Coordinates of C-alpha atoms (C1' of nucleotides) in Angstrom, one line a residue:
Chain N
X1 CA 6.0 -35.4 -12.4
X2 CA 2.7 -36.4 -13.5
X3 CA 0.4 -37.0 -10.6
X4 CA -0.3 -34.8 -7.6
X5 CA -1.6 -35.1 -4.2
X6 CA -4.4 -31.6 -3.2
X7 CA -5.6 -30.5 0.0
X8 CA -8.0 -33.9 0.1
X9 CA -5.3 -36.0 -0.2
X10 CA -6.5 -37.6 -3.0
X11 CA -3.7 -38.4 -6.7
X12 CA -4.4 -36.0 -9.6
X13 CA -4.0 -37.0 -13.0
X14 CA -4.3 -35.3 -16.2
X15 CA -7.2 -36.0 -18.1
X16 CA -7.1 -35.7 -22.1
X17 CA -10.0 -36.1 -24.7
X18 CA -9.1 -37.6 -28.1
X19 CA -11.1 -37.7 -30.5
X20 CA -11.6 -40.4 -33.9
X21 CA -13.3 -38.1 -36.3
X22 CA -14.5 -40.7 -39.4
X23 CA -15.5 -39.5 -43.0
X24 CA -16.1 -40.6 -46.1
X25 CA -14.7 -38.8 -48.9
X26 CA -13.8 -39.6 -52.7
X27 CA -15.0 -43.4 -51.9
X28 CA -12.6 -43.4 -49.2
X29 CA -13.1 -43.8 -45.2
X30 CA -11.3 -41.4 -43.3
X31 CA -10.0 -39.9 -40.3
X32 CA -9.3 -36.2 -39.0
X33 CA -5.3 -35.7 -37.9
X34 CA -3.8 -32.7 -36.8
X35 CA 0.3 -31.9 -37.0
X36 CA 1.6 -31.8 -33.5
X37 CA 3.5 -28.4 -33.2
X38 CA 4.8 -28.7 -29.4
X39 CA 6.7 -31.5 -28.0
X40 CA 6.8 -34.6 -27.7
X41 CA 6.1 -35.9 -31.1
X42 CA 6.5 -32.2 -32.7
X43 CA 5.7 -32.7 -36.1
X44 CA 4.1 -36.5 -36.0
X45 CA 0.4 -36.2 -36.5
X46 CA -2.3 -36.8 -34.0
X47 CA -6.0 -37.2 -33.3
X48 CA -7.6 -34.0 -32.4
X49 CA -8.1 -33.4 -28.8
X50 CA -6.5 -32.1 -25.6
X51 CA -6.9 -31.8 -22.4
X52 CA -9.6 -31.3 -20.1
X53 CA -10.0 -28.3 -18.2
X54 CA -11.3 -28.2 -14.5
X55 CA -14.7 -27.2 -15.0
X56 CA -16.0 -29.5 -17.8
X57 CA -17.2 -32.5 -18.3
X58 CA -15.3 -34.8 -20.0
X59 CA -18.0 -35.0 -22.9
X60 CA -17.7 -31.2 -23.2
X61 CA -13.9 -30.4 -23.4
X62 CA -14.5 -33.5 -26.7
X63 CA -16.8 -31.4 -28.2
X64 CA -14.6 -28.2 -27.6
X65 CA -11.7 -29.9 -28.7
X66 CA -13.0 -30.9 -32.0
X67 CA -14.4 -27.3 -32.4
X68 CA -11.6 -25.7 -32.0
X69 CA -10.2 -27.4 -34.5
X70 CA -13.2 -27.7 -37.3
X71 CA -16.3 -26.0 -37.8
X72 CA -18.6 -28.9 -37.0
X73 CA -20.7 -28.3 -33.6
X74 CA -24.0 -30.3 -33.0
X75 CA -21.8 -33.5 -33.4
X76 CA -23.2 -36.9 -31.6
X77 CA -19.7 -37.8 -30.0
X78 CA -19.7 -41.6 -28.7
X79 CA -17.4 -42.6 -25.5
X80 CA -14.8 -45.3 -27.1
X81 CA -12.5 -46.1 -24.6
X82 CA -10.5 -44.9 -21.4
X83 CA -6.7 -45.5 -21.9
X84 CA -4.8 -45.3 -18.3
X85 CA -1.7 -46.8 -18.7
X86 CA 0.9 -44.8 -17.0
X87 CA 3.5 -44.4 -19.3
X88 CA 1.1 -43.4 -22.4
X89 CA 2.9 -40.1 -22.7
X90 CA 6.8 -39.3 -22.2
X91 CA 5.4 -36.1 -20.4
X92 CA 4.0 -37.9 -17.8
X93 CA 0.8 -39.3 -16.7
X94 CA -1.8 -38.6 -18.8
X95 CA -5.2 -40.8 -18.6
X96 CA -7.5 -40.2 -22.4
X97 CA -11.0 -40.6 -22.9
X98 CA -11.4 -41.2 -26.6
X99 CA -14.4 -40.6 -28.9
X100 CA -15.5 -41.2 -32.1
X101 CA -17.6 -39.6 -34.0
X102 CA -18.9 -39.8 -38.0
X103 CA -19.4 -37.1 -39.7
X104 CA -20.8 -36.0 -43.4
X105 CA -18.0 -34.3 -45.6
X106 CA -20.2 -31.7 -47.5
X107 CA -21.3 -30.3 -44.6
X108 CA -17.8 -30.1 -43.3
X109 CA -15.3 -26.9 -43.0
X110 CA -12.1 -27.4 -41.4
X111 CA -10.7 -24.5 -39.7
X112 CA -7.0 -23.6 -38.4
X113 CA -6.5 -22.9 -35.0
X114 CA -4.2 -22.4 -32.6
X115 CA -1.6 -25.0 -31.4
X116 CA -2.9 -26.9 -34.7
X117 CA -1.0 -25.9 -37.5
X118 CA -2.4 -28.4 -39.9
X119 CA -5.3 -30.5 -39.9
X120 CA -6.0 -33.2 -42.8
X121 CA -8.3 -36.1 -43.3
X122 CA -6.0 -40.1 -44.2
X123 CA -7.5 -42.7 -45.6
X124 CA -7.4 -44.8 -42.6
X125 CA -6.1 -48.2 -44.9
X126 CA -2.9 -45.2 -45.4
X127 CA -2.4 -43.6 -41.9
X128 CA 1.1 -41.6 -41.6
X129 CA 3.0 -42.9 -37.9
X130 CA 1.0 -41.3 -35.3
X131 CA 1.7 -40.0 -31.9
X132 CA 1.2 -41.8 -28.7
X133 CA -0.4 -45.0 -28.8
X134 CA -3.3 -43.0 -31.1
X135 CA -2.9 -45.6 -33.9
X136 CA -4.4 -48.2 -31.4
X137 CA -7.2 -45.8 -30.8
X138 CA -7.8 -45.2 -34.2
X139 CA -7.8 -49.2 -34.8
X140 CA -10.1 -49.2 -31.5
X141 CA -12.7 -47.2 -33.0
X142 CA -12.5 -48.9 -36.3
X143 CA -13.3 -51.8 -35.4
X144 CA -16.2 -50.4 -33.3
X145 CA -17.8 -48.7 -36.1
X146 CA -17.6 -51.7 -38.0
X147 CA -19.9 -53.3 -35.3
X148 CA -22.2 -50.6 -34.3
X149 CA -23.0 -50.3 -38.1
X150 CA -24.2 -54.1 -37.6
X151 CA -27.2 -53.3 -35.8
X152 CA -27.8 -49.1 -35.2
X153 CA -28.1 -46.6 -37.8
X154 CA -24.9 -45.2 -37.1
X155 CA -23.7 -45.2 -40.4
X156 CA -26.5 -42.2 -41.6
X157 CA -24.8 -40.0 -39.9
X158 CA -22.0 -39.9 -43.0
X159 CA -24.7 -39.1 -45.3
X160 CA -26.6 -35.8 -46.1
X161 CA -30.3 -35.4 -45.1
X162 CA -31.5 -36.6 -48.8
X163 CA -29.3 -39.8 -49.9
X164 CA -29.8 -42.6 -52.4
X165 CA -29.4 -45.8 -51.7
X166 CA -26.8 -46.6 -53.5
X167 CA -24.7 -44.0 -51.9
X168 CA -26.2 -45.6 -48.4
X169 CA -24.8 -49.1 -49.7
X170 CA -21.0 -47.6 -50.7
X171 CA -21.1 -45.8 -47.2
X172 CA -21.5 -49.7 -45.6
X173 CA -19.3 -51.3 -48.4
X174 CA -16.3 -48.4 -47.6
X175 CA -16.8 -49.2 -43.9
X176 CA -16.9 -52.5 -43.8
X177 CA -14.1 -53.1 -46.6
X178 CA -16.9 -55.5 -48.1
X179 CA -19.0 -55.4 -51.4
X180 CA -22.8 -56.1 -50.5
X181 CA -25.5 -57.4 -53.0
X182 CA -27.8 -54.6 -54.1
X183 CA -31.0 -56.0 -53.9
X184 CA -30.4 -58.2 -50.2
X185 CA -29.2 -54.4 -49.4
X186 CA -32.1 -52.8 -50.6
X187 CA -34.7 -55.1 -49.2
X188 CA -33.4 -55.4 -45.7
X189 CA -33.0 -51.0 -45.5
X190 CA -36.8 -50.3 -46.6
X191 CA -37.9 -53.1 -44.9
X192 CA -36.5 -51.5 -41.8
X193 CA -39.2 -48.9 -42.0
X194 CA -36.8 -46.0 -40.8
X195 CA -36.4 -44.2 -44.5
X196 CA -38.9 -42.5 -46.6
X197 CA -38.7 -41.7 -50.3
X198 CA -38.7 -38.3 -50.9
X199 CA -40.5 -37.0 -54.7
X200 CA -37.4 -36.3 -55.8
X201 CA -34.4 -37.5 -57.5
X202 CA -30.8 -37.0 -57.9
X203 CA -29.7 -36.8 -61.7
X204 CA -25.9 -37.9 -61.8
X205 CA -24.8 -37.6 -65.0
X206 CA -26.2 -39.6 -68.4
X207 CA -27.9 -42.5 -66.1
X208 CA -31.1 -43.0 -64.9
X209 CA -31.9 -40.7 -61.9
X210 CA -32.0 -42.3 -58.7
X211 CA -34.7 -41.7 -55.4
X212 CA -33.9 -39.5 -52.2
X213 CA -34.6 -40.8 -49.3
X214 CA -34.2 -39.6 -45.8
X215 CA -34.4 -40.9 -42.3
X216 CA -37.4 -40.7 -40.8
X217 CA -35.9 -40.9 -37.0
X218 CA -34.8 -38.1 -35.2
X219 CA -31.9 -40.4 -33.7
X220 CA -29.3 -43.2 -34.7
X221 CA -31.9 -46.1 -33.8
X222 CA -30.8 -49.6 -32.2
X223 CA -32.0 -52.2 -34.6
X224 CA -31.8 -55.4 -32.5
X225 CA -35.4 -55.5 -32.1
X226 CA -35.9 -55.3 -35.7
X227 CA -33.2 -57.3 -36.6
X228 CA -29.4 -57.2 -37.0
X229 CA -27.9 -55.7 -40.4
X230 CA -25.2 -58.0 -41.0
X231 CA -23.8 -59.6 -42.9
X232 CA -26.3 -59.5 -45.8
Chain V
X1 CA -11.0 -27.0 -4.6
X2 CA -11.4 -29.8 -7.3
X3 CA -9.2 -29.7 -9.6
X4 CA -5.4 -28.0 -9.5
X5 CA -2.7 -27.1 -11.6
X6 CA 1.1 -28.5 -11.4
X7 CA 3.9 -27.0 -13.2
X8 CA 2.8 -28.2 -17.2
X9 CA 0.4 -26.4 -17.2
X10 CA -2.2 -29.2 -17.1
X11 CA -5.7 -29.3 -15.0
X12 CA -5.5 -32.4 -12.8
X13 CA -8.8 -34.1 -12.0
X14 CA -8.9 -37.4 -9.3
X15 CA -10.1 -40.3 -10.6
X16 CA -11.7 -43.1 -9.4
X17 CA -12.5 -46.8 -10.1
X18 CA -16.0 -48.5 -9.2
X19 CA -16.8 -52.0 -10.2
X20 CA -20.1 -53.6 -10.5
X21 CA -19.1 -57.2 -9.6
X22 CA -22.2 -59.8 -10.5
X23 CA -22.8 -62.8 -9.0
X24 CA -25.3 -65.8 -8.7
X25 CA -26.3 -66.7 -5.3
X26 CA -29.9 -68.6 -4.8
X27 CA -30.6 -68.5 -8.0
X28 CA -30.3 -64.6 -7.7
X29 CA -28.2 -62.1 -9.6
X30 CA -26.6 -60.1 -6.9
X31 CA -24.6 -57.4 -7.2
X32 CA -21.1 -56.5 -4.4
X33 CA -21.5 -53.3 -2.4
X34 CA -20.0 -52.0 0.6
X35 CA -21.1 -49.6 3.1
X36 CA -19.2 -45.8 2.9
X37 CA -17.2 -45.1 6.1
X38 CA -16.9 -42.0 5.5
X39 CA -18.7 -38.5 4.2
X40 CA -20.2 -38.0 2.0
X41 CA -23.3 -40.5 1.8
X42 CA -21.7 -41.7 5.1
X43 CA -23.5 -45.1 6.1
X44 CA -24.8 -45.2 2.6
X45 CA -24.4 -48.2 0.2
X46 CA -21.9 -48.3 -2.5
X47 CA -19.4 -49.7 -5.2
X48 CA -16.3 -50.9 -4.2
X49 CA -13.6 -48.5 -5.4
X50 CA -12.0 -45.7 -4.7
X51 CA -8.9 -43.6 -6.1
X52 CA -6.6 -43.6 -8.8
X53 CA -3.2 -43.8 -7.6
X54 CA -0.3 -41.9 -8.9
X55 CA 1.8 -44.9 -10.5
X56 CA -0.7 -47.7 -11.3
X57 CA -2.8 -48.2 -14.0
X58 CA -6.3 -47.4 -14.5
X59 CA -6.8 -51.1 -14.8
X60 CA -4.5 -52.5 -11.8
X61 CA -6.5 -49.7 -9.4
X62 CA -9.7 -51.0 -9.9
X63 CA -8.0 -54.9 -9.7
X64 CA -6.8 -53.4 -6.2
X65 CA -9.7 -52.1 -5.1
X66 CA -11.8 -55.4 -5.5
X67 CA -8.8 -57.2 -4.2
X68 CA -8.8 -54.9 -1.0
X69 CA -12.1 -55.4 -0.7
X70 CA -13.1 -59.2 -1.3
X71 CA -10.4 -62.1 -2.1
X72 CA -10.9 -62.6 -5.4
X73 CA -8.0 -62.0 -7.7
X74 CA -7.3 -63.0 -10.9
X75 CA -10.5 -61.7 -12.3
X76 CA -11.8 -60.6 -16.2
X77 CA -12.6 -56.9 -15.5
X78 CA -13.9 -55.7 -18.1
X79 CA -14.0 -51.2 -18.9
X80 CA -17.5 -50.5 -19.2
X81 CA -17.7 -46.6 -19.5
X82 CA -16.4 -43.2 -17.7
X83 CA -18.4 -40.6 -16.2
X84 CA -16.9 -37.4 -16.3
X85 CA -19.2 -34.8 -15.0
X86 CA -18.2 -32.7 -12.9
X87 CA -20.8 -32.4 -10.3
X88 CA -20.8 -36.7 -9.7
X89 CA -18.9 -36.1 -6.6
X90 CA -20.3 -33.9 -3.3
X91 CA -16.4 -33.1 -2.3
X92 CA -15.2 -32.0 -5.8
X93 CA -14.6 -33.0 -9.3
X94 CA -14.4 -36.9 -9.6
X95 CA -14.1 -38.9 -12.6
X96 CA -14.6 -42.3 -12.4
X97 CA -13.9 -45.3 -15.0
X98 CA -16.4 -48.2 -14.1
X99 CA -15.7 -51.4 -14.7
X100 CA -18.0 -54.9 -13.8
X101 CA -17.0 -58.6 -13.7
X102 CA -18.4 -61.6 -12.7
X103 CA -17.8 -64.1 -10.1
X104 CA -18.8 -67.6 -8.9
X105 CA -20.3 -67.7 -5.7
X106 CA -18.5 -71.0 -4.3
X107 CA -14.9 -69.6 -5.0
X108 CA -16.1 -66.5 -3.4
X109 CA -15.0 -65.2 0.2
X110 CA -16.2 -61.7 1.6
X111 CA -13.4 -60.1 3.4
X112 CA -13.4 -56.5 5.9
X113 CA -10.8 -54.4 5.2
X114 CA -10.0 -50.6 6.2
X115 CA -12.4 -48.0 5.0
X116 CA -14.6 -50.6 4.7
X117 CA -17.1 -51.8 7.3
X118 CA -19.3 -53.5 6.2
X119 CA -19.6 -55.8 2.4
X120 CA -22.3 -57.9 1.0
X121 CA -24.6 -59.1 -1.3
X122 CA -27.4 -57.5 -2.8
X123 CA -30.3 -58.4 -5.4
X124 CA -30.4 -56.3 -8.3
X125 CA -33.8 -55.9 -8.3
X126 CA -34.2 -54.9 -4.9
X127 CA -31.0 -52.5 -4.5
X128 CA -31.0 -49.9 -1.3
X129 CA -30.2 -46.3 -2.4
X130 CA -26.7 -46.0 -3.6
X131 CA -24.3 -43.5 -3.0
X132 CA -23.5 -40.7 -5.8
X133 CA -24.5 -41.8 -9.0
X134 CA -23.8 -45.7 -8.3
X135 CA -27.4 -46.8 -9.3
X136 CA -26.9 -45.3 -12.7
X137 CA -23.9 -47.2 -13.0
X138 CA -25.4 -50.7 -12.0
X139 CA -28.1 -50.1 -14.4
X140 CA -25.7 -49.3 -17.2
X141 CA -23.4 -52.5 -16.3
X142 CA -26.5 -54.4 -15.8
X143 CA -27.4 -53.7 -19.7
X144 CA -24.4 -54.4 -21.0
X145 CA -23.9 -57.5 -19.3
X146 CA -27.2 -58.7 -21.1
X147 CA -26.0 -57.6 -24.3
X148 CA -22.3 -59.7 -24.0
X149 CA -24.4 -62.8 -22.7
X150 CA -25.9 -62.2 -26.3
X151 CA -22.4 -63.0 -28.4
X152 CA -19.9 -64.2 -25.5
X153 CA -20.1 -66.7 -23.4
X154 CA -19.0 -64.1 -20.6
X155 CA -22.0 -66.0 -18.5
X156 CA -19.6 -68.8 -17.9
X157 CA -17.6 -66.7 -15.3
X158 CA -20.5 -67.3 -13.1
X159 CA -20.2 -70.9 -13.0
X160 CA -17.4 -73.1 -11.3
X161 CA -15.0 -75.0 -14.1
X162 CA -17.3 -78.2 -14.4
X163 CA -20.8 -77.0 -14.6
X164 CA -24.3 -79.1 -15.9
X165 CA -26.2 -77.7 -18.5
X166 CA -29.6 -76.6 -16.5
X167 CA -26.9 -74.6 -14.6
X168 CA -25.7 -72.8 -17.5
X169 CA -29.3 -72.2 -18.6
X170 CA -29.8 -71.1 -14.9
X171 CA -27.0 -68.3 -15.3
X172 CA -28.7 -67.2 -18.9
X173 CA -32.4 -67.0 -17.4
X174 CA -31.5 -64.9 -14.1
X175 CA -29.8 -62.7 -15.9
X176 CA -31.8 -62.5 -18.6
X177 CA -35.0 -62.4 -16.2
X178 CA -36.4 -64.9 -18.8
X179 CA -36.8 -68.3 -19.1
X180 CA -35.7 -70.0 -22.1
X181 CA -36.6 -73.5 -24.0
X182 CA -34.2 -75.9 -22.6
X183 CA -34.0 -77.8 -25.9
X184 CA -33.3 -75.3 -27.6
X185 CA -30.6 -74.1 -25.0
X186 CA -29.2 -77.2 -25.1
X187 CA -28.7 -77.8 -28.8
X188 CA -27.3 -74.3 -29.4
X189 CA -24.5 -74.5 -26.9
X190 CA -23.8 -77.5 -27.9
X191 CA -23.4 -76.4 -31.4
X192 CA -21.2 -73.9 -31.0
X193 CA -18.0 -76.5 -29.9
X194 CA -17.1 -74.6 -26.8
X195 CA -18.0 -77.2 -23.7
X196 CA -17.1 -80.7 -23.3
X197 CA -18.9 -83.5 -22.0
X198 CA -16.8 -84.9 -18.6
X199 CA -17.5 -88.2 -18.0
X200 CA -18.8 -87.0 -13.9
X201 CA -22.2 -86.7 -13.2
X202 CA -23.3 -84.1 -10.5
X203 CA -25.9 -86.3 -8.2
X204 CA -28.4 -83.3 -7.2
X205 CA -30.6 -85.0 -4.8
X206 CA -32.9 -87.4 -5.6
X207 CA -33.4 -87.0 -9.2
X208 CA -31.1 -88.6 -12.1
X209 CA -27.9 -87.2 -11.8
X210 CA -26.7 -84.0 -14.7
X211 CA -23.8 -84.5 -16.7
X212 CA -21.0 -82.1 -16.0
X213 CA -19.3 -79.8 -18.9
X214 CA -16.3 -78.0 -18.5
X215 CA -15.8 -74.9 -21.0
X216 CA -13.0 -75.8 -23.3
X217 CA -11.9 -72.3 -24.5
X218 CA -8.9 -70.3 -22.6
X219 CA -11.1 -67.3 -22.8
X220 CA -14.1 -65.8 -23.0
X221 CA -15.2 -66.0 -26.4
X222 CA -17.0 -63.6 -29.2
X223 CA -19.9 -65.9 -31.0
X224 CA -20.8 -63.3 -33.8
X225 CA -19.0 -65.5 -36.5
X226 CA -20.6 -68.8 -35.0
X227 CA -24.0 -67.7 -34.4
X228 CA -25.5 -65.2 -32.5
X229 CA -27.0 -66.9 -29.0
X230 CA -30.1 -64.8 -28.4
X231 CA -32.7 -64.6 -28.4
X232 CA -33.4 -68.1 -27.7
Chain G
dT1 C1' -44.1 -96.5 -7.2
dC2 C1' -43.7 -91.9 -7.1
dA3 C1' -41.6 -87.4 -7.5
dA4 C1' -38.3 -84.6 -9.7
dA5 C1' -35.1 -83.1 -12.8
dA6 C1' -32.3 -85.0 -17.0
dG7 C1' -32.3 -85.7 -21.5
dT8 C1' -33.9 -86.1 -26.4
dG9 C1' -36.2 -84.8 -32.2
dT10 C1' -39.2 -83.1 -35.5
dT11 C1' -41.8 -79.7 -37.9
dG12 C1' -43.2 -75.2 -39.5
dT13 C1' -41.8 -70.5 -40.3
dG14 C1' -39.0 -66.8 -41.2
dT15 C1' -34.6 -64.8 -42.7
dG16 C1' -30.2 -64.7 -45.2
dT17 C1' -28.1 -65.6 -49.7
dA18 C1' -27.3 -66.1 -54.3
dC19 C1' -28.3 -64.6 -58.7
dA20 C1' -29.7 -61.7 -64.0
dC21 C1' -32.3 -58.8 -66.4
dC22 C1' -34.9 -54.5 -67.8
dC23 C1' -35.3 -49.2 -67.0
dA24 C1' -34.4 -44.3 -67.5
dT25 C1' -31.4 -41.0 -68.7
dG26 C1' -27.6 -38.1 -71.2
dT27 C1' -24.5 -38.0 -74.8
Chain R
dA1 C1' -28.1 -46.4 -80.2
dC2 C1' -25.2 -47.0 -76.5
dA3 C1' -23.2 -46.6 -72.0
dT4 C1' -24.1 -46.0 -67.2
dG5 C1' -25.9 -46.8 -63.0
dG6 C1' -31.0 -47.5 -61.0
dG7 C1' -34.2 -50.6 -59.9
dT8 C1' -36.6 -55.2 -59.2
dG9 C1' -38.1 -61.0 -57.7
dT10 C1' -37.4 -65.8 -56.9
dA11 C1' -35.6 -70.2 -55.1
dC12 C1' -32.8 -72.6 -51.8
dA13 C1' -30.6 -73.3 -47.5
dC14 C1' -30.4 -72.7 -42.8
dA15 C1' -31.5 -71.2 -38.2
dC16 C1' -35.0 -70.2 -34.8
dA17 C1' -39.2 -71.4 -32.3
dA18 C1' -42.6 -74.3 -30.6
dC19 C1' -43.7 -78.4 -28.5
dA20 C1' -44.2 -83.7 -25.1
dC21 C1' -42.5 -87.7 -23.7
dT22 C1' -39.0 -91.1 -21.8
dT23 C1' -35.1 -91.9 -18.5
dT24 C1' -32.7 -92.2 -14.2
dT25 C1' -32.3 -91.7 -9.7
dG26 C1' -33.5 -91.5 -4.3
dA27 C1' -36.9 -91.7 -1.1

DNA sequence: TCAAAAGTGTTGTGTGTACACCCATGT
DNA sequence: ACATGGGTGTACACACAACACTTTTGA
């Protein structure tokens, strides 16, 4: 059984949290996946999550969920997409909240836990079979990014606090699957007015050094006022 | 009690629906409430929803609920986010997925049913006090509607299948709360290959009569790729 | 003939797009 | 001196924004 009726009369479902956790890493966008180790799908991978407990908010048991299963806390998590299909899971009813969530890979630890027995970032062009209908999430939140990177500053959050540009631009070409024009992409960033060039630069081998910049706002900024990004 | 545990193992949580249903009426945007029978916020405004059941889709409850509550079927509903904290709900843990839809007022009929005395109409500028957290909802559905009128043509929901152009404009400016060029207007829906001219006229009176359109897509449409509408 | 809304074009301004070369550094 | 990525400016096309008068009808 899935559902049951309480004292108020009212259905009860189980509720899970799943969470799209996006990097970039070796010039490659990616997503967190944990190996199942219970039933059903024992052994398929998954997106991190679980379910949520009976005293948290639904925004909390994300954020626990993904904790428990790396070392990043402090994490802006943003509501994707409620799935309530009945027959998502063979178990039952469960009704899933998903997230998403991008997150800088040098600042990034994973950490073993629990029912998890392995955790591992895919290339999201290269995803193994997942679990559940998770592949649609995964595709779900793709294709979100893909827009919110159109007009917030969403995509910042994959970088460190000092970045280049260039490294700004492969961060939107890897997302977007799309080579941009340097100096369109250049003009349209600074003329933003939401980065600042630091004194220093980043030497990365035998070429010229390039400028660190960082982002002057304390929070991913809507640009629409200012103007959309795309498609330079 | 809020919240209970069956035989998996899993916290269960009851869910609700609540749709914010939009609609035009005297050149007003108006916004479908109904007044609570019951505790708590007893005699208080609110949206039409209520519970998950145990079988039916997250989806197909909210569908029911508007259908239980008005005649309308056969409607776009569209997910707009889901509020999962835990103290929403006076009698317990609630979490409810909000959804919000438009209607035309002419194909529209109010109907009583059940829990529900009373049903009606009102301006969302002038909304009474809401029950639970129901304003923050209409607020949040009234933002998002003004973003999709942006890059859909989701404003064409509002209007009956053949429809004159000041109409349309009509739709855009009470929603948008702004009044817009009506060349302009004119031009760029025009240009974006989605209405046909009929060969009717609507006779409004004593002015020249308005040519009548009819949208020629299925669907509601995404614009990005053919222009983004605002701002007009 | 008057009132009231329908309908129609042009011009200036700003933004997106395409495109090629010199610069600074390490080896 | 050469290889590598860093960094810069201009010209064209297109879309948006502002703006006023004529047309058609009913009363």
């Amino acid at each position: 059984m899935s559902s049951s009726h309480s004292s108020n009369g009212f259905a009860k479902h189980a509720i899970a949290v799943d969470v799209v956790l996006f990097t970039i890493q070796a010039g490659t966008l990616k997503v967190l996946l944990v190996k199942r180790q219970q039933p059903p799908y024992r052994g398929a991978w998954a997106l991190p999550g679980g379910i949520v407990g009976p005293e948290e908010s639904v925004d909390d048991a994300a954020l626990r969920e993904l904790q428990e299963e790396t070392n990043i806390g402090n994490i802006y998590l943003e509501q994707l997409y409620t799935f309530g299909e009945p027959n998502r899971d063979p178990r039952g009813r469960v009704i899933t909240v998903s997230y998403y969530a991008l997150v800088n890979w040098q600042q990034f630890q994973l950490k073993a836990r629990q029912r998890v027995s392995q955790a591992d970032w895919f290339p999201v062009k290269r995803l193994p079979e997942l679990a559940f209908d998770h592949r649609r999430i995964v595709d779900y939140a793709l294709e979100r990014l893909r827009n919110k990177l159109n007009y917030t500053t969403i995509g910042f959050q994959l970088l460190p606090k000092e970045f280049t540009l260039t490294e700004l631009q492969g961060a939107y070409e890897v997302i977007l699957s799309q080579r941009l024009d340097k100096r369109n992409f250049r003009r349209k960033m600074l003329q933003l007015n939401i980065l600042e060039g630091t004194k220093e630069f980043k030497v990365n081998g035998r070429q010229r050094p390039a400028r660190l910049y960082t982002f002057t706002e304390p929070k991913v900024v809507k640009l629409q006022e200012k103007g959309i990004i795309v498609p330079f």
